[in-house]
C-alpha atoms as a printed R data frame, in Angstrom:
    type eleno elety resid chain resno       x       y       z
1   ATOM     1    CA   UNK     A     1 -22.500  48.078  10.091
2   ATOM     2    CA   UNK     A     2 -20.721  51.104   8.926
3   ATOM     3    CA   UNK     A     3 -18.625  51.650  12.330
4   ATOM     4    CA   UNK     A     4 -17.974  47.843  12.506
5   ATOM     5    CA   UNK     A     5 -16.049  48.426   8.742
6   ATOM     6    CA   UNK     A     6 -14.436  51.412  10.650
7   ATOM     7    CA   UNK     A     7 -12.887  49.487  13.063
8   ATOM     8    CA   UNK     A     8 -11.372  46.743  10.901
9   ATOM     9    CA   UNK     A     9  -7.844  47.761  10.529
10  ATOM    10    CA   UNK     A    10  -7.424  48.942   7.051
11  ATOM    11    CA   UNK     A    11  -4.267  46.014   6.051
12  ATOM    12    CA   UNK     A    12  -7.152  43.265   7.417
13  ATOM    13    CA   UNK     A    13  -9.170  44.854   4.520
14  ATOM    14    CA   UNK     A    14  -6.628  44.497   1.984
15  ATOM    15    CA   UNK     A    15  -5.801  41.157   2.493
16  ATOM    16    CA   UNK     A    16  -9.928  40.085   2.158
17  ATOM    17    CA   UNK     A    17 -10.010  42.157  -0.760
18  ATOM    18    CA   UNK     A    18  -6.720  40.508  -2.294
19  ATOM    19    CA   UNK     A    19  -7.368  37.092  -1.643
20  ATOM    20    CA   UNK     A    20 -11.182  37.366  -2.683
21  ATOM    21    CA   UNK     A    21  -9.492  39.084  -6.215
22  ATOM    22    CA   UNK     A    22  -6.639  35.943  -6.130
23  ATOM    23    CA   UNK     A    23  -9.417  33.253  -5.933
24  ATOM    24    CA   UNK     A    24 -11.966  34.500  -8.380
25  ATOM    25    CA   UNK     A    25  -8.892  35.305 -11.136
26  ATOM    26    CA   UNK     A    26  -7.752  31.435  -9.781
27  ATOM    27    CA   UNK     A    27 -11.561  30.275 -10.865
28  ATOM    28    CA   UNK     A    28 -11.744  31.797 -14.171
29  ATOM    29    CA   UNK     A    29  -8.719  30.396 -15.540
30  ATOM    30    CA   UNK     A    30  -9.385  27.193 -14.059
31  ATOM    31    CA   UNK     A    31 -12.588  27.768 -16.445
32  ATOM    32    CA   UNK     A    32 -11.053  29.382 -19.738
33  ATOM    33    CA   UNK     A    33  -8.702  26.346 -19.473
34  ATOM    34    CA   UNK     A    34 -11.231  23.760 -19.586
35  ATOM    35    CA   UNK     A    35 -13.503  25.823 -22.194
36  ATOM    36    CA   UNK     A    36 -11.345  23.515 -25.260
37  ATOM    37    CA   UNK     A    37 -13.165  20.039 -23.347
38  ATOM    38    CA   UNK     A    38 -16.167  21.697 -22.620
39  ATOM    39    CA   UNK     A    39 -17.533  22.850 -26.007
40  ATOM    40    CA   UNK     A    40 -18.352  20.750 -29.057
41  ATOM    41    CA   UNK     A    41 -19.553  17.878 -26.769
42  ATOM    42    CA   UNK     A    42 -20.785  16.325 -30.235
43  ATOM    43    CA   UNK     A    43 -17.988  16.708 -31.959
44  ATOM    44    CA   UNK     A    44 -15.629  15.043 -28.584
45  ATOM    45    CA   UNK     A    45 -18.407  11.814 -29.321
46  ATOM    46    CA   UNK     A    46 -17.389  11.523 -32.796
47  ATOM    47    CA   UNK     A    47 -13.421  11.914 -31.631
48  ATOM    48    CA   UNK     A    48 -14.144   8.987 -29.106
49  ATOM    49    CA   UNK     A    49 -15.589   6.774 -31.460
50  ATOM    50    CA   UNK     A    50 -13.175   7.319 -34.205
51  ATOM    51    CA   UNK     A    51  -9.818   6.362 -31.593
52  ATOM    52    CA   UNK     A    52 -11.923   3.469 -30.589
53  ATOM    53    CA   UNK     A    53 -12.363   2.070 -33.911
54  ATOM    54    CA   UNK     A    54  -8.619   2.863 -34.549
55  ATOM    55    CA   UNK     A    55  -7.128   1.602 -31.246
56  ATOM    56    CA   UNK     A    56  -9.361  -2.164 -31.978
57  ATOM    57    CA   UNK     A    57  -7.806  -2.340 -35.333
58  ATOM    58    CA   UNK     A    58  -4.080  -1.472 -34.187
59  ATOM    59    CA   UNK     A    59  -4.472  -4.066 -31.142
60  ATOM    60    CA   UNK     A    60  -5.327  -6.894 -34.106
61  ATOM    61    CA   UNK     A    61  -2.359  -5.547 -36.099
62  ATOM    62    CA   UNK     A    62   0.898  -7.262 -35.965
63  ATOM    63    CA   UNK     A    63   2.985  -4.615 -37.188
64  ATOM    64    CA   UNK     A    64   1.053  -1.574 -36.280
65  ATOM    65    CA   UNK     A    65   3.753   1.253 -37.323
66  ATOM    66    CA   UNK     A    66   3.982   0.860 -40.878
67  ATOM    67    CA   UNK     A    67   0.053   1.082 -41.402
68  ATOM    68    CA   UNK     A    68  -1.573   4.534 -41.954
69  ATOM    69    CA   UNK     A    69  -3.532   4.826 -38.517
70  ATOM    70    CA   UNK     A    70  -0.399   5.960 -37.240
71  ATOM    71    CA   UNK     A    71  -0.448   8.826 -39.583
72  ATOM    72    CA   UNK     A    72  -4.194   9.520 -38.922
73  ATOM    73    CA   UNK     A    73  -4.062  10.169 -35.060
74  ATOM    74    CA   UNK     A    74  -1.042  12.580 -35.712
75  ATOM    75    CA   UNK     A    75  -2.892  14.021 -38.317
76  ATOM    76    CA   UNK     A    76  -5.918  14.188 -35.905
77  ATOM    77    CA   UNK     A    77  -3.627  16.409 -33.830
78  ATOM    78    CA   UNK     A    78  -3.247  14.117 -30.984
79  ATOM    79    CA   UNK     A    79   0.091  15.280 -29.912
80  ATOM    80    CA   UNK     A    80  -0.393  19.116 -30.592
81  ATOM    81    CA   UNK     A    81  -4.223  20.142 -29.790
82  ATOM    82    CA   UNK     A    82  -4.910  19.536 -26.313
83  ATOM    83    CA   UNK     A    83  -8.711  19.199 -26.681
84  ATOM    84    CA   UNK     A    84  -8.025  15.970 -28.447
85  ATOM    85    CA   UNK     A    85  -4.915  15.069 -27.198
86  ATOM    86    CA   UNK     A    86  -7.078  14.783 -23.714
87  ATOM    87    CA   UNK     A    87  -9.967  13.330 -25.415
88  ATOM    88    CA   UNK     A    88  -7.498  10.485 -26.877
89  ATOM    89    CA   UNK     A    89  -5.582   9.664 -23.781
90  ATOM    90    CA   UNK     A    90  -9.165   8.847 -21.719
91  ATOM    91    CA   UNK     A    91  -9.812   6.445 -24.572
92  ATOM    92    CA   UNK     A    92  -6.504   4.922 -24.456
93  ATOM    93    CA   UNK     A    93  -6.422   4.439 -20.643
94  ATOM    94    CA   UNK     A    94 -10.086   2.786 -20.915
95  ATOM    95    CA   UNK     A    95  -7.902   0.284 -23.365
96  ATOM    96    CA   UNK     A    96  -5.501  -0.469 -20.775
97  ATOM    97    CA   UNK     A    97  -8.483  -1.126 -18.289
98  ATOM    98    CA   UNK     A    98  -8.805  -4.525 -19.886
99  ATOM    99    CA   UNK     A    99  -5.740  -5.624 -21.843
100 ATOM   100    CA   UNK     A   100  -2.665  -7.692 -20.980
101 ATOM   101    CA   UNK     A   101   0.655  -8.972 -22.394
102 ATOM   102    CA   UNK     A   102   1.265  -7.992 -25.849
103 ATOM   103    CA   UNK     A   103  -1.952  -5.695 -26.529
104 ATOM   104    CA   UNK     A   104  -0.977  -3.932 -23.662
105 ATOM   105    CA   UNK     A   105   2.377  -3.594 -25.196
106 ATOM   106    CA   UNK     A   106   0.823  -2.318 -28.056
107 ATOM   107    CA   UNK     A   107  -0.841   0.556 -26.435
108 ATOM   108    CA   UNK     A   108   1.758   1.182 -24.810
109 ATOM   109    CA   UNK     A   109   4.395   1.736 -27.797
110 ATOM   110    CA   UNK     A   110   1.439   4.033 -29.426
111 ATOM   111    CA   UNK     A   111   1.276   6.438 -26.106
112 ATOM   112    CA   UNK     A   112   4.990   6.893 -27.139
113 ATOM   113    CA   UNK     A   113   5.374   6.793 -31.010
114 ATOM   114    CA   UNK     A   114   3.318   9.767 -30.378
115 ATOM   115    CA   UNK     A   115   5.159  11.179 -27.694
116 ATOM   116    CA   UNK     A   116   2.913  11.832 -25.158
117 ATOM   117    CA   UNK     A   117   4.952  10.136 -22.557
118 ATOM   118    CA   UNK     A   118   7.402  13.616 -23.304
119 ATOM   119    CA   UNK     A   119   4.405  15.540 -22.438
120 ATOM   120    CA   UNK     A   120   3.855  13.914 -19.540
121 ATOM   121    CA   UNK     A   121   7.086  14.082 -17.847
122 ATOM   122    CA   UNK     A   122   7.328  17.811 -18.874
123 ATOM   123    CA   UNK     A   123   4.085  18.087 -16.679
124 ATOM   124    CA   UNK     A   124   5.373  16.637 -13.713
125 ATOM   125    CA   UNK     A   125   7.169  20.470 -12.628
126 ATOM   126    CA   UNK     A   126   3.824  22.006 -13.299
127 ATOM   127    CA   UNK     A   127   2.457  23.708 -10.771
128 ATOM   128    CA   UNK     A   128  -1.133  22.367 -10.828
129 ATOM   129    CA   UNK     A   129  -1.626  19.631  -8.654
130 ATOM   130    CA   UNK     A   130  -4.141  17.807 -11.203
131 ATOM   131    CA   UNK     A   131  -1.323  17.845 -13.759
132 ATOM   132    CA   UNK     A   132   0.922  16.376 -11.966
133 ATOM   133    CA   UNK     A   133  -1.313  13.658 -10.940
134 ATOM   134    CA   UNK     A   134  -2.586  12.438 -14.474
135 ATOM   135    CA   UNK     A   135   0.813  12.520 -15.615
136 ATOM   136    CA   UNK     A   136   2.304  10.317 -13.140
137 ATOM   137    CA   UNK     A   137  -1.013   8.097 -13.418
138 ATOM   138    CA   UNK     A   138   0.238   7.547 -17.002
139 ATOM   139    CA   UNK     A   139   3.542   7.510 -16.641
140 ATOM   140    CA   UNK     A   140   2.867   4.434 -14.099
141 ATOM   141    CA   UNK     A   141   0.434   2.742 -15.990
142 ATOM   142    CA   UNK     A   142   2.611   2.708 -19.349
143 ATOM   143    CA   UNK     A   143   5.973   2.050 -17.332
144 ATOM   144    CA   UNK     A   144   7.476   5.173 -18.542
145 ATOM   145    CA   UNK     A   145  11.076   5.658 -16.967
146 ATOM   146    CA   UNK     A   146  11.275   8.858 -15.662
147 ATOM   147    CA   UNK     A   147  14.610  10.619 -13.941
148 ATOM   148    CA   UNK     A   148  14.880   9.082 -10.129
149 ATOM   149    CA   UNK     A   149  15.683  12.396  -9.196
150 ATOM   150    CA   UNK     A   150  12.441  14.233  -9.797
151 ATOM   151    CA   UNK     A   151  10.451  11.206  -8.789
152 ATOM   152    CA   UNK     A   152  12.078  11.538  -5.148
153 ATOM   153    CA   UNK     A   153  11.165  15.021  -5.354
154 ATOM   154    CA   UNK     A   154   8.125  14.274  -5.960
155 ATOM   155    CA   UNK     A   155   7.775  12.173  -2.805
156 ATOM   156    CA   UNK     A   156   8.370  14.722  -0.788
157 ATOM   157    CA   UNK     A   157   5.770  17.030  -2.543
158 ATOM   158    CA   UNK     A   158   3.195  19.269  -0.100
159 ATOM   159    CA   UNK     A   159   0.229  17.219  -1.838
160 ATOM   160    CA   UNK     A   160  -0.175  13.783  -0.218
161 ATOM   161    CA   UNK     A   161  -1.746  11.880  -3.364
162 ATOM   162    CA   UNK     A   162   0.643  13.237  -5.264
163 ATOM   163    CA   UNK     A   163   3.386  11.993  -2.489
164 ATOM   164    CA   UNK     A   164   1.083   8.401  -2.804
165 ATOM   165    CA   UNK     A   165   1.609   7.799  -6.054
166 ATOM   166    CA   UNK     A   166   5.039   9.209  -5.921
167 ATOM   167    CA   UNK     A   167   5.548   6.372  -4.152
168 ATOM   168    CA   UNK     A   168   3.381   3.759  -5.638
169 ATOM   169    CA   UNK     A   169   5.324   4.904  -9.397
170 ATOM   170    CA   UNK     A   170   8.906   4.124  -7.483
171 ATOM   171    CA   UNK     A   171   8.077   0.707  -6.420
172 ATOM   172    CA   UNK     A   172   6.769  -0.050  -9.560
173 ATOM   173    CA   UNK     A   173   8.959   1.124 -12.133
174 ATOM   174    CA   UNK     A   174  12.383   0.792 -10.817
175 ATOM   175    CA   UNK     A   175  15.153  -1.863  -9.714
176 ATOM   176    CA   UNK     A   176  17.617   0.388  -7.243
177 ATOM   177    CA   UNK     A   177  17.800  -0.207  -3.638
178 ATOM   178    CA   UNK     A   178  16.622   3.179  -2.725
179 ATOM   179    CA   UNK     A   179  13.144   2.393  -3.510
180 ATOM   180    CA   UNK     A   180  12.206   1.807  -0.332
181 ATOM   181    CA   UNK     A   181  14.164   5.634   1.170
182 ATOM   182    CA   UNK     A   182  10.512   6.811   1.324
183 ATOM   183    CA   UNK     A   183   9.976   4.235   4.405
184 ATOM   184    CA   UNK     A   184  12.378   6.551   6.127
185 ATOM   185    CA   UNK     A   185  11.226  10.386   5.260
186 ATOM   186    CA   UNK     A   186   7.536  10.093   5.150
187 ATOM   187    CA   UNK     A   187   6.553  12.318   8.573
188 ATOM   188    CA   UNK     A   188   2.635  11.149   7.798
189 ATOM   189    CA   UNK     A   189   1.109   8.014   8.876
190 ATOM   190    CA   UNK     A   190   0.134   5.594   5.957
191 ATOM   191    CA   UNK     A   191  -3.135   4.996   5.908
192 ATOM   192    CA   UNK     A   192  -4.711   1.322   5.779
193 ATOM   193    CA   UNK     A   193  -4.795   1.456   1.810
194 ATOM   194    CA   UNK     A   194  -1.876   2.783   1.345
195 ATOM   195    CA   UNK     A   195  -0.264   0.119   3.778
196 ATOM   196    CA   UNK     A   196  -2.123  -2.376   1.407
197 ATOM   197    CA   UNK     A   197  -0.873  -0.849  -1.408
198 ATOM   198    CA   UNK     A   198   2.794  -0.591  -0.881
199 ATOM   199    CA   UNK     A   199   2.824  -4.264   0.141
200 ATOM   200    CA   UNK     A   200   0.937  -5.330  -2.641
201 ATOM   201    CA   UNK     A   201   3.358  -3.076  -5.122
202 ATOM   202    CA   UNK     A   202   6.305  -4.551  -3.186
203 ATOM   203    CA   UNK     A   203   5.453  -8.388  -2.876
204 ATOM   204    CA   UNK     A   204   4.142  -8.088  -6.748
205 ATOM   205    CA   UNK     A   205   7.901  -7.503  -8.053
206 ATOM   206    CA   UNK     A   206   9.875 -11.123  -7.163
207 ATOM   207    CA   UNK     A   207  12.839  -9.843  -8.904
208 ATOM   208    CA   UNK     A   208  13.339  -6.435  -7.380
209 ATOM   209    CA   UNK     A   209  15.548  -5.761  -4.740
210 ATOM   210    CA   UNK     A   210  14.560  -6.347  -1.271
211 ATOM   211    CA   UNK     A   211  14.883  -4.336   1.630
212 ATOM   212    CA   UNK     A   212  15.682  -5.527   5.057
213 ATOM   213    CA   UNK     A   213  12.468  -4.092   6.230
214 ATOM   214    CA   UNK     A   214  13.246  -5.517  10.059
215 ATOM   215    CA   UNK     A   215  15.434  -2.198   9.784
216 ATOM   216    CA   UNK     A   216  12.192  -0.378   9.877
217 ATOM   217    CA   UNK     A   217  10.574  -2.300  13.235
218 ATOM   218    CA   UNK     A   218  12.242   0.727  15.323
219 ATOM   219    CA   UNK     A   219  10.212   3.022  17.464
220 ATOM   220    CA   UNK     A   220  11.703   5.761  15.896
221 ATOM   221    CA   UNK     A   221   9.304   5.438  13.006
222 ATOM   222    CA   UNK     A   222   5.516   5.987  12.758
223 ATOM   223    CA   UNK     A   223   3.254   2.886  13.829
224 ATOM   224    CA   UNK     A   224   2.122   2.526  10.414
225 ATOM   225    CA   UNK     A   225   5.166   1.874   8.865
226 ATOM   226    CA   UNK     A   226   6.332  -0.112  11.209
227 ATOM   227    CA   UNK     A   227   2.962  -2.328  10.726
228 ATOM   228    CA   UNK     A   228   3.861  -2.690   7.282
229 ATOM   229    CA   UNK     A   229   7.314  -3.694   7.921
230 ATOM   230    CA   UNK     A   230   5.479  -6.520   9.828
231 ATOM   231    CA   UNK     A   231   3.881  -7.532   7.410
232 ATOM   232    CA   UNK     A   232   6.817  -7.470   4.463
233 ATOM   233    CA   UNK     A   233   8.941  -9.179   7.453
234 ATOM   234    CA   UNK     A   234   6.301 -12.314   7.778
235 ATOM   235    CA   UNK     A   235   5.958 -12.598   3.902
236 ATOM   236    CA   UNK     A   236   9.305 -13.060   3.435
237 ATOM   237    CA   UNK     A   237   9.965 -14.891   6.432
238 ATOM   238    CA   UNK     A   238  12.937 -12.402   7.476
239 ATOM   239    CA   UNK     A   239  14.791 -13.849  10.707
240 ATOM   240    CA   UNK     A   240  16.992 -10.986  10.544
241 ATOM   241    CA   UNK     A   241  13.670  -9.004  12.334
242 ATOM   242    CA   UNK     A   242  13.893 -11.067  15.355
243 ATOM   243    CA   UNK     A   243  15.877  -9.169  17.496
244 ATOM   244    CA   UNK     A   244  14.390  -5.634  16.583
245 ATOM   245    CA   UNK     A   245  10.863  -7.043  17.497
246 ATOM   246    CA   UNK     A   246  12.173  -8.625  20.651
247 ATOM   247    CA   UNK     A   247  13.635  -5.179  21.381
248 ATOM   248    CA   UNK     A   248   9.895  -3.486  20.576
249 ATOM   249    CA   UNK     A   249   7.477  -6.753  21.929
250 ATOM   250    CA   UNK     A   250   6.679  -4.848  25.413
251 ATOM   251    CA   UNK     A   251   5.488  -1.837  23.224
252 ATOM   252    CA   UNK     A   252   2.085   0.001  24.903
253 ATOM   253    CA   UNK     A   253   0.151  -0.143  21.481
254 ATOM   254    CA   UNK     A   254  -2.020  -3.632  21.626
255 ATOM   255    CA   UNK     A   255  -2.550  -4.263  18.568
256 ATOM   256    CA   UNK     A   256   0.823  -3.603  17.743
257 ATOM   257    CA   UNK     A   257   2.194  -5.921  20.594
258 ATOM   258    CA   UNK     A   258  -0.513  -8.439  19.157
259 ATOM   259    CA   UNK     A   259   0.743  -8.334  15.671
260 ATOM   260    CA   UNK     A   260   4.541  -8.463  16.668
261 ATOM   261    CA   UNK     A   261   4.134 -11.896  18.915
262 ATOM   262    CA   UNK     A   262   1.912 -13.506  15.868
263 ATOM   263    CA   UNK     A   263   5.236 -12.388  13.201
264 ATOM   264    CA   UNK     A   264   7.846 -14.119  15.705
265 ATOM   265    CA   UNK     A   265   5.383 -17.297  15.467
266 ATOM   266    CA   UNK     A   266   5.366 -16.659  11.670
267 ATOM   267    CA   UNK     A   267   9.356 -16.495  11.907
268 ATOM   268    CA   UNK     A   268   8.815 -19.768  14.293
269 ATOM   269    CA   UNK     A   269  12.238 -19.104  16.184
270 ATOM   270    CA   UNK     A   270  13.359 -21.317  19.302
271 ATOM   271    CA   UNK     A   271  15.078 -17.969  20.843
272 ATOM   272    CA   UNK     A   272  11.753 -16.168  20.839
273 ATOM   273    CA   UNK     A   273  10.434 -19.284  23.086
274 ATOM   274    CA   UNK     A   274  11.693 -17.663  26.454
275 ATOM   275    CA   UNK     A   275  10.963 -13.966  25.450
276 ATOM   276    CA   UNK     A   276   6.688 -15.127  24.938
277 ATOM   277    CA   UNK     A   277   6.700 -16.279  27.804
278 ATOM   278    CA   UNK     A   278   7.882 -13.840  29.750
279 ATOM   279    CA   UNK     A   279   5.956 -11.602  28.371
280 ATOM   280    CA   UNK     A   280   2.818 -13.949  28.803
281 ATOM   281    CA   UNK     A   281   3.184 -13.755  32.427
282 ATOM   282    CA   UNK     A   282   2.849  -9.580  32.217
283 ATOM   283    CA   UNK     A   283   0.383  -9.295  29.838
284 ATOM   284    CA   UNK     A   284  -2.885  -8.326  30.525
285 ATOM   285    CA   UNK     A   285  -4.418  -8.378  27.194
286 ATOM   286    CA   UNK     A   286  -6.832 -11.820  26.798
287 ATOM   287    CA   UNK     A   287  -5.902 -11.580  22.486
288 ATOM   288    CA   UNK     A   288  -2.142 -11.089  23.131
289 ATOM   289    CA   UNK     A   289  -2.108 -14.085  25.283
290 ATOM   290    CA   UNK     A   290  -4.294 -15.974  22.812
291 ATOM   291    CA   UNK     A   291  -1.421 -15.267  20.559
292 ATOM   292    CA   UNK     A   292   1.310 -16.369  22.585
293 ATOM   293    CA   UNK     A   293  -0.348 -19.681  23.249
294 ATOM   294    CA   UNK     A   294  -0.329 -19.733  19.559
295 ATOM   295    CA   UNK     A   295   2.971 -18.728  18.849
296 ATOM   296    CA   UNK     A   296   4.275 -21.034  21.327
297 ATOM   297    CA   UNK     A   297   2.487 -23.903  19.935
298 ATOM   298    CA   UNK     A   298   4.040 -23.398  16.191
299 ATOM   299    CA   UNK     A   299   7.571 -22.949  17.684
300 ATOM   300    CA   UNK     A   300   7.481 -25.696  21.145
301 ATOM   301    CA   UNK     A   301   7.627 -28.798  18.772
302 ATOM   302    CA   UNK     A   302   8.569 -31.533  21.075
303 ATOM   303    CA   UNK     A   303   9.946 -29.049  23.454
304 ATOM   304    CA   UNK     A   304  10.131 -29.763  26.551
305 ATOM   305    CA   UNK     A   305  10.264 -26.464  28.696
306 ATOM   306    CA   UNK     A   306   7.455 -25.454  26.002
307 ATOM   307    CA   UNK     A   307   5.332 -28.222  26.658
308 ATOM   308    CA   UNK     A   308   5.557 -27.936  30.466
309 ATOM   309    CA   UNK     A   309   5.057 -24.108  29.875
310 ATOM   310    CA   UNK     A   310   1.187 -25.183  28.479
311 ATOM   311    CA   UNK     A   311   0.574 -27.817  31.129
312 ATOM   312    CA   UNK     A   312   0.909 -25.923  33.638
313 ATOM   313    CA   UNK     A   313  -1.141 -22.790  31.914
314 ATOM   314    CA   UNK     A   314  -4.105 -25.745  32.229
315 ATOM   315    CA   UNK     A   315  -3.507 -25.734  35.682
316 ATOM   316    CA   UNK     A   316  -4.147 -22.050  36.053
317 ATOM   317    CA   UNK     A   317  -6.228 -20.976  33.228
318 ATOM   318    CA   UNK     A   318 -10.135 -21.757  33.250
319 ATOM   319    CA   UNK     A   319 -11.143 -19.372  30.247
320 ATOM   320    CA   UNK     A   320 -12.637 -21.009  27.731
321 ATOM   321    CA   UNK     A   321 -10.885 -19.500  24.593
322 ATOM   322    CA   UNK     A   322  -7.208 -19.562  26.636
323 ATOM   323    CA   UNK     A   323  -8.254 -23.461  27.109
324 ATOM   324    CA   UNK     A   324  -9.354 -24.255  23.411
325 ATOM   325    CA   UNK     A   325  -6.051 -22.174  22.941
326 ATOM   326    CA   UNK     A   326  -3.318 -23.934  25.162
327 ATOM   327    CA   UNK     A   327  -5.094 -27.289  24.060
328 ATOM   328    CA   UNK     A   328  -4.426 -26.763  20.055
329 ATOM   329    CA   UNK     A   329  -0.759 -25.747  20.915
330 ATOM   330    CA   UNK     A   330  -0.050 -28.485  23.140
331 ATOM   331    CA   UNK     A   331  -1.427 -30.933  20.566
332 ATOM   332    CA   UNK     A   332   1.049 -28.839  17.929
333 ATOM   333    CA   UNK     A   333   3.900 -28.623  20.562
334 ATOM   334    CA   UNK     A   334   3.307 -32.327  21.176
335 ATOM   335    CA   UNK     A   335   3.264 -33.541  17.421
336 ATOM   336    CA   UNK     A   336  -0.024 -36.326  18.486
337 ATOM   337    CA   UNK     A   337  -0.049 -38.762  15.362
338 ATOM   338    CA   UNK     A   338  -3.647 -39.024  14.986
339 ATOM   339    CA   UNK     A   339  -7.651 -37.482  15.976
340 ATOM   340    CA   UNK     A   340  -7.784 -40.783  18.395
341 ATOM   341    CA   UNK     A   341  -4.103 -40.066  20.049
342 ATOM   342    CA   UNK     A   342  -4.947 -36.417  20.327
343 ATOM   343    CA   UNK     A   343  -8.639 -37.245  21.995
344 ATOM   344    CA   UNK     A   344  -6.730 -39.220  24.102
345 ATOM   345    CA   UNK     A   345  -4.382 -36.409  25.320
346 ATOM   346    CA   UNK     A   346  -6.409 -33.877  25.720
347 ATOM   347    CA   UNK     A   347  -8.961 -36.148  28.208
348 ATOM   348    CA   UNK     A   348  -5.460 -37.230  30.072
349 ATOM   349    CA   UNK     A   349  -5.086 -33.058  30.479
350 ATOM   350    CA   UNK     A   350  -8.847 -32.347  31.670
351 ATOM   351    CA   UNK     A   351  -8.169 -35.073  34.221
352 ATOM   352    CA   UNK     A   352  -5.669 -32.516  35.656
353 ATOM   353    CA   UNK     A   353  -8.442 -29.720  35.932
354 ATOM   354    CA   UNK     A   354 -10.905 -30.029  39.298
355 ATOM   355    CA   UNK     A   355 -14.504 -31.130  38.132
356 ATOM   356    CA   UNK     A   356 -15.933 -28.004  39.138
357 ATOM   357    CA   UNK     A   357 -13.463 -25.601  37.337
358 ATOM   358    CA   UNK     A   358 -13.823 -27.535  34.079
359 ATOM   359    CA   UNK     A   359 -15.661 -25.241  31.306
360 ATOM   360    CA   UNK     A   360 -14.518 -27.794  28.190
């Protein structure tokens, strides 16, 4: 053992030594600076209780400023000792939990009378990660304004929840147009919450400004965000994203290629019509050519080259899903006026199919 120590080069040594040193100093104060929460777990009870009851009698209050509960959480300390500052902000976010409209309001104009919200955005340069986090969770949940310019430095940050809510705070707090830059710089993939997220945030808003998002349907950009532009493009039925997903439709990802031919029969186009089937007759997926039946059917209505397209797919096509497919958008494309008339066309269509290749 002792020759193996020899022959570590002294500088390897060093650095063990100094980082062991760095991350047991890093521990302690991690630990003296959650001592203040730790102790007097009795007395942090009586604290909860006590904002409780004062927070339920403030929410019933009409004009909650003028009364002296006010005056008793300052003199509590809330906005000096940190202890009970933290002790009173859990309480107050449990609050928010639940309420709506003007109680939420309510809470929301005590978090500031007291001027935590200053706090808060003071905490957002800190260099602990966990500060920065709880103080943008509050700033977001109370709609606190903060300076657009540390926000967007923010969504660049090394962490990548603090990056998340970065993001999640700037579509839900402001009204520019740059809101959606972050589409642009994120390097990561967004994962499936996050996708959820965002579009949630985004569709949630009416009244804020809208991107273009077909902008973002580009194979320059990461899969994920171009999924999501997808899916913003469909919701808000954006014919401007035709083109850049006819440009992308032939792309080697599946699912991708899947979810691009469902949008255009979302967008339900007639100058998609030729590109589907083109592309029908080179793709090899079965579920991409389910959806370009599909597709076709939404967009063919009483069209002719359309409705030819699907006869003749009868002709060639035995499988039963691509049948129960072609059949559904020929009855769309075809615009049959009721069950009997569309019983009726569909037998006229099996009549075209050889008894022994029939599987309907």
């Amino acid at each position: 053992m002792g020759n193996l120590l020899h022959n570590i080069p002294t500088y390897l040594l060093d650095f063990f030594l100094f980082n062991i040193i760095v991350i047991n100093i890093g521990m302690f104060l991690v630990f003296i600076y959650n001592i203040p929460v730790l102790i007097n777990s009795n007395n942090n009870k009586k604290l909860r209780n006590i904002f409780s009851e004062i927070l339920s009698e403030i929410i019933l209050l009409e004009n909650y400023e003028n009364t002296e509960k006010i005056k008793i959480l300052k003199k509590l300390k809330v906005q000096k000792n940190r202890r009970i500052r933290t002790i009173f902000i859990k309480v107050l976010k449990e609050y928010t939990i639940f309420l709506k409209g003007t109680e939420f309001a309510t809470l929301t104009d005590v978090y500031k009378s007291l001027g935590l919200h200053v706090k808060d955005i003071k905490d957002l340069d800190s260099i602990f990660a966990t500060r920065v986090l709880e103080a943008l969770d509050r700033l977001n949940r109370f709609k606190i304004v903060v300076n657009r310019t540390k926000i967007k430095k923010l969504q660049k940050h090394k962490n990548s929840d603090i990056r998340e809510l970065a993001n999640a705070y700037t579509l839900n707090i402001y009204d520019s147009d740059d809101i959606y830059d972050f589409f642009d710089f994120t390097t990561e993939p967004f994962t499936p919450w996050q996708q959820l997220e965002y579009f949630q945030l985004i569709t949630n808003r009416p009244l804020a400004p809208k991107a273009d998002f077909g902008k973002w349907i580009n194979p320059k950009y990461e899969n994920s965000i171009i999924n999501l532009s997808l899916d913003l493009v469909a919701y808000y039925h954006q014919e401007t994203a035709i083109e850049p997903i006819h440009s992308m439709i032939k792309i080697d990802h599946t699912k991708m290629r899947r979810k691009m031919i469902r949008t255009l029969g979302i967008l339900n186009q007639k100058q998609s019509i030729d590109v589907l089937m083109d592309l029908y007759i080179e793709e090899d997926d079965m579920k991409c050519k389910t959806e370009i039946i599909k597709s076709l059917g939404y967009m063919g209505y009483k069209n002719e080259k359309v409705i030819h397209f699907l006869e003749e797919l009868l002709k060639t096509e035995f499988h039963t899903n691509f049948r129960k497919a072609i059949l559904i958008a020929l009855s769309r494309a075809t615009a049959s006026e009721s069950i009997l008339e569309n019983k009726i066309y569909r037998y006229e269509l099996e009549k075209t199919v050889p008894n022994e290749q029939k599987i309907l």
